[in-house]
PDB file of C-alpha atoms in Angstrom:
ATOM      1  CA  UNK A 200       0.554   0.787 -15.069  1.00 94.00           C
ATOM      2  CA  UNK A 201      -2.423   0.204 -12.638  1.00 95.00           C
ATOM      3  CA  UNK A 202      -3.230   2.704  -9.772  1.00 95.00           C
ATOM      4  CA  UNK A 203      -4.652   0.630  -6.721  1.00 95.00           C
ATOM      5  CA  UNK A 204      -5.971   2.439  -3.598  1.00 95.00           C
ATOM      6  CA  UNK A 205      -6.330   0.365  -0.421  1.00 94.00           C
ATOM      7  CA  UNK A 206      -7.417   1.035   2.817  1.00 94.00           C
ATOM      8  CA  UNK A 207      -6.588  -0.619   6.017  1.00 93.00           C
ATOM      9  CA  UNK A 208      -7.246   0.266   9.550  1.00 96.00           C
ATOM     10  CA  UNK A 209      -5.109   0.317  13.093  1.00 97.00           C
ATOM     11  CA  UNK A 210      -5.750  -1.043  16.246  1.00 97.00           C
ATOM     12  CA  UNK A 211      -6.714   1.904  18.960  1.00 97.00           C
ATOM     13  CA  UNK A 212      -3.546   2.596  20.419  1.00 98.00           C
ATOM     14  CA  UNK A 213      -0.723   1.319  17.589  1.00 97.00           C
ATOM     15  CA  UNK A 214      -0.618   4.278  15.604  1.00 98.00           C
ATOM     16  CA  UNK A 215       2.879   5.542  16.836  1.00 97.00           C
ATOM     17  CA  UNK A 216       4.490   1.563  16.939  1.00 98.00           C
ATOM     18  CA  UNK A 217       2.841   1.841  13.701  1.00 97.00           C
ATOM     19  CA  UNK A 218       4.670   4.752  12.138  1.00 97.00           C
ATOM     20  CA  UNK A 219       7.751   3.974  13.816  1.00 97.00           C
ATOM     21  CA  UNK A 220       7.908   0.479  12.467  1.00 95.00           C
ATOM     22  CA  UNK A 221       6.828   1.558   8.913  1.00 93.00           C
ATOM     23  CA  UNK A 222       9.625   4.413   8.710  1.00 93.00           C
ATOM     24  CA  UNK A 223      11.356   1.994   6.527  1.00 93.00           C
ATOM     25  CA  UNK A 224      10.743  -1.725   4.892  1.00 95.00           C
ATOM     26  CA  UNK A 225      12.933  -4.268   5.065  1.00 97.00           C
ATOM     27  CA  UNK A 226      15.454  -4.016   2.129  1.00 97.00           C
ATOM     28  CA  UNK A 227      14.584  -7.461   0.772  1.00 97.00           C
ATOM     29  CA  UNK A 228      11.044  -6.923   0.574  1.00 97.00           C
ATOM     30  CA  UNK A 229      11.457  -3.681  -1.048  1.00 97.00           C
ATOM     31  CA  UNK A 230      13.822  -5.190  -3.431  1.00 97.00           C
ATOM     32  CA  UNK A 231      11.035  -8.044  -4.210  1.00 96.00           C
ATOM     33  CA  UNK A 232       7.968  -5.290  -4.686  1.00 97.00           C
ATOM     34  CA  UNK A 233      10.062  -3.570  -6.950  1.00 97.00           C
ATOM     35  CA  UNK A 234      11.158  -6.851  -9.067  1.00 96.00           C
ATOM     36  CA  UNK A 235       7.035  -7.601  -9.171  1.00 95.00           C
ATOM     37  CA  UNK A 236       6.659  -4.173 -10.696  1.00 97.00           C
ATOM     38  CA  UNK A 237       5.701  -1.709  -8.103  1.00 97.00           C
ATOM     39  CA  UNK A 238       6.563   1.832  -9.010  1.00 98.00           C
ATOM     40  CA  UNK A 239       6.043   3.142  -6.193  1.00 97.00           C
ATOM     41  CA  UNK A 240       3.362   2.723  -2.777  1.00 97.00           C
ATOM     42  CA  UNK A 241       2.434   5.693  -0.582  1.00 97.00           C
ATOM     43  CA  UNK A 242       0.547   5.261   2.787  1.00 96.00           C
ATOM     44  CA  UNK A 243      -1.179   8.377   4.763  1.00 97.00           C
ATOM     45  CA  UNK A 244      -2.334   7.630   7.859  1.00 97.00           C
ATOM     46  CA  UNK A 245      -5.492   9.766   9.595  1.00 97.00           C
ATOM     47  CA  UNK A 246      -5.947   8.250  13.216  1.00 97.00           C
ATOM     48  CA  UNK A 247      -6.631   4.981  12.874  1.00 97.00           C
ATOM     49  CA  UNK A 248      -7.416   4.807   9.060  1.00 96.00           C
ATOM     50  CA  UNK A 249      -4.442   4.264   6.546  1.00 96.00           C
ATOM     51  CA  UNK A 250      -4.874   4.286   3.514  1.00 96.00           C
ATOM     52  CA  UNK A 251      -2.243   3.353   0.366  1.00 95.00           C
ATOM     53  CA  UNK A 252      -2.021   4.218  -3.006  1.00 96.00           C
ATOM     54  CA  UNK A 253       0.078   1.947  -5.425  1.00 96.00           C
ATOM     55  CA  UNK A 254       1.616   2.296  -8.592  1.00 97.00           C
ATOM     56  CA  UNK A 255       2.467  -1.434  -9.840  1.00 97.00           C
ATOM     57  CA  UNK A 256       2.480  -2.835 -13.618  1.00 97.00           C
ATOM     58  CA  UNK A 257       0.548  -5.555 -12.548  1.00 97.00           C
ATOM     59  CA  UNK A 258      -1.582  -5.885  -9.000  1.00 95.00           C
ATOM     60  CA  UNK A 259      -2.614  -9.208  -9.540  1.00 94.00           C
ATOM     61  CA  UNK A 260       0.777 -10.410  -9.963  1.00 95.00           C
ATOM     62  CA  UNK A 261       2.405  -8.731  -7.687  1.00 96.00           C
ATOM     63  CA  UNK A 262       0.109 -10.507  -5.030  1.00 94.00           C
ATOM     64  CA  UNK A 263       0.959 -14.258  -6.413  1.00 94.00           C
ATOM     65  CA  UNK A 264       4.604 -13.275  -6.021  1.00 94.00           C
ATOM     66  CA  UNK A 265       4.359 -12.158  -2.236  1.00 93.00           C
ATOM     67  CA  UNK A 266       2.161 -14.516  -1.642  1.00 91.00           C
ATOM     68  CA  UNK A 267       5.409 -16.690  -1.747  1.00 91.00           C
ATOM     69  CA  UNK A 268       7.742 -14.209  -0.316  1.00 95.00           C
ATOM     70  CA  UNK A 269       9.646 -14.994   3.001  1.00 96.00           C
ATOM     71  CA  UNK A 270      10.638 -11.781   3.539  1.00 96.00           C
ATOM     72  CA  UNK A 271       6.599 -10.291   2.937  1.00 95.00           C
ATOM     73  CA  UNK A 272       5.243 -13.078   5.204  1.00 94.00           C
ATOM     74  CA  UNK A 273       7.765 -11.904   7.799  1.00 96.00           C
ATOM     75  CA  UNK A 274       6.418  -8.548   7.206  1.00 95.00           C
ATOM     76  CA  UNK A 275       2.760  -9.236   6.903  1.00 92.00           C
ATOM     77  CA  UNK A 276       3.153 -10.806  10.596  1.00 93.00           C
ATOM     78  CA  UNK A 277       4.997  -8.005  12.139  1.00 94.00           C
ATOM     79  CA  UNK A 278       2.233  -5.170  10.812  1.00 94.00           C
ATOM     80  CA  UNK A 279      -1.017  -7.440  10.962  1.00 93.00           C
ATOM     81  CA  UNK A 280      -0.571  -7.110  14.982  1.00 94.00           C
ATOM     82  CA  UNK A 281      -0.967  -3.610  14.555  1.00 96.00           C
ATOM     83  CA  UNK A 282      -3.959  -3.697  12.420  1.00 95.00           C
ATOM     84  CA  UNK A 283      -7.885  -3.683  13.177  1.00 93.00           C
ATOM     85  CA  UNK A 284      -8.202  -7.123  11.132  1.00 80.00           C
ATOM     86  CA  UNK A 285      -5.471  -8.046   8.915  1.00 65.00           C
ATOM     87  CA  UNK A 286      -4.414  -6.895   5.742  1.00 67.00           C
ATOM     88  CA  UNK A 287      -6.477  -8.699   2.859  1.00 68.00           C
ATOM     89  CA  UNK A 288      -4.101  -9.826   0.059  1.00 63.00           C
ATOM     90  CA  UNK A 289      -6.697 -11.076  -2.378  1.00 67.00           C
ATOM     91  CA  UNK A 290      -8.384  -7.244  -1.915  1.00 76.00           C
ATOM     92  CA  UNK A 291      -8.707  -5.826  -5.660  1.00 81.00           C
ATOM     93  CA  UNK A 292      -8.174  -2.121  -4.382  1.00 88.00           C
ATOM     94  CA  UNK A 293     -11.191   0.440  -3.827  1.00 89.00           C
ATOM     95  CA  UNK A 294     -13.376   1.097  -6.410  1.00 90.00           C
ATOM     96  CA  UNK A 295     -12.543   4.502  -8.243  1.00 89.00           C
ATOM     97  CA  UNK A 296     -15.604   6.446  -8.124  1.00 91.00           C
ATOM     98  CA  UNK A 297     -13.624   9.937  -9.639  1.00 90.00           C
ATOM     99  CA  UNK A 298     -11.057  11.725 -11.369  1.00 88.00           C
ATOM    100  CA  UNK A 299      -9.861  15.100 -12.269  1.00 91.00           C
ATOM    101  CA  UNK A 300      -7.386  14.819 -14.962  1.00 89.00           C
ATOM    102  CA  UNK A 301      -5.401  17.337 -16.494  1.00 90.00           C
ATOM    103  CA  UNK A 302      -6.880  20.548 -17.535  1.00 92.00           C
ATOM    104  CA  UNK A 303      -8.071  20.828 -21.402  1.00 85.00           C
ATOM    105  CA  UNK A 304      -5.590  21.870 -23.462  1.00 76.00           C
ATOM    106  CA  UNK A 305      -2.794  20.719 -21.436  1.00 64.00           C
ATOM    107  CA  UNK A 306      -1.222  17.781 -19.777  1.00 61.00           C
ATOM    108  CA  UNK A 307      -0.225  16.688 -16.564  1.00 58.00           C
ATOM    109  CA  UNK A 308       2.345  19.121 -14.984  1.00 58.00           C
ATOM    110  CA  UNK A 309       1.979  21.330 -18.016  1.00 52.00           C
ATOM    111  CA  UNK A 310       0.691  24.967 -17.868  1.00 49.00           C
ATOM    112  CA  UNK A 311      -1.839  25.283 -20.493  1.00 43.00           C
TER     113      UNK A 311
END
């Protein structure tokens, strides 16, 4: 499973159309992330900075495939108006600079 962190930016002003439109995905495109492998993808937003974190099998694949999607272009399109440049597909993620893992003697949502 790969962890990739992304960030992406909004144009000054889009931040509610933003939020509003990205309440919920179009069932067809969440149907085709999940049959490319993502686990799950989680986007926080902090004025005009958004930034995702994705849980996918494989990121490099998962691009190919939406590369060809319909329903992803479709999408792509309808958020890429709302963003301060738009949203680089080929982008590899951030670079991980840290982690805290779980505590010695323990594991994740363990006490130790």
């Amino acid at each position: 499973m790969q962890r990739i962190a992304l960030r992406t930016r909004l144009r000054p002003g889009a931040e509610a159309t933003y939020d509003k439109e990205h309440a919920t995905i179009p069932a067809d495109l969440e149907a085709e992330m999940r049959a490319a492998g993502v686990r799950s993808w989680t986007i926080w937003r902090d004025g005009l900075d958004l930034f995702h974190y994705v849980e996918v099998e494989d990121y490099a694949a998962l691009q190919d495939r939406l590369r060809g999607s319909a329903a992803n272009q479709a999408w792509q399109l309808q958020m890429n108006r709302l963003l301060d440049g738009d949203f680089d597909a080929s982008s590899t993620g951030l670079p991980r600079v840290w982690t805290m893992g779980p505590p010695a003697g323990g594991t994740e949502g363990e006490a130790a």
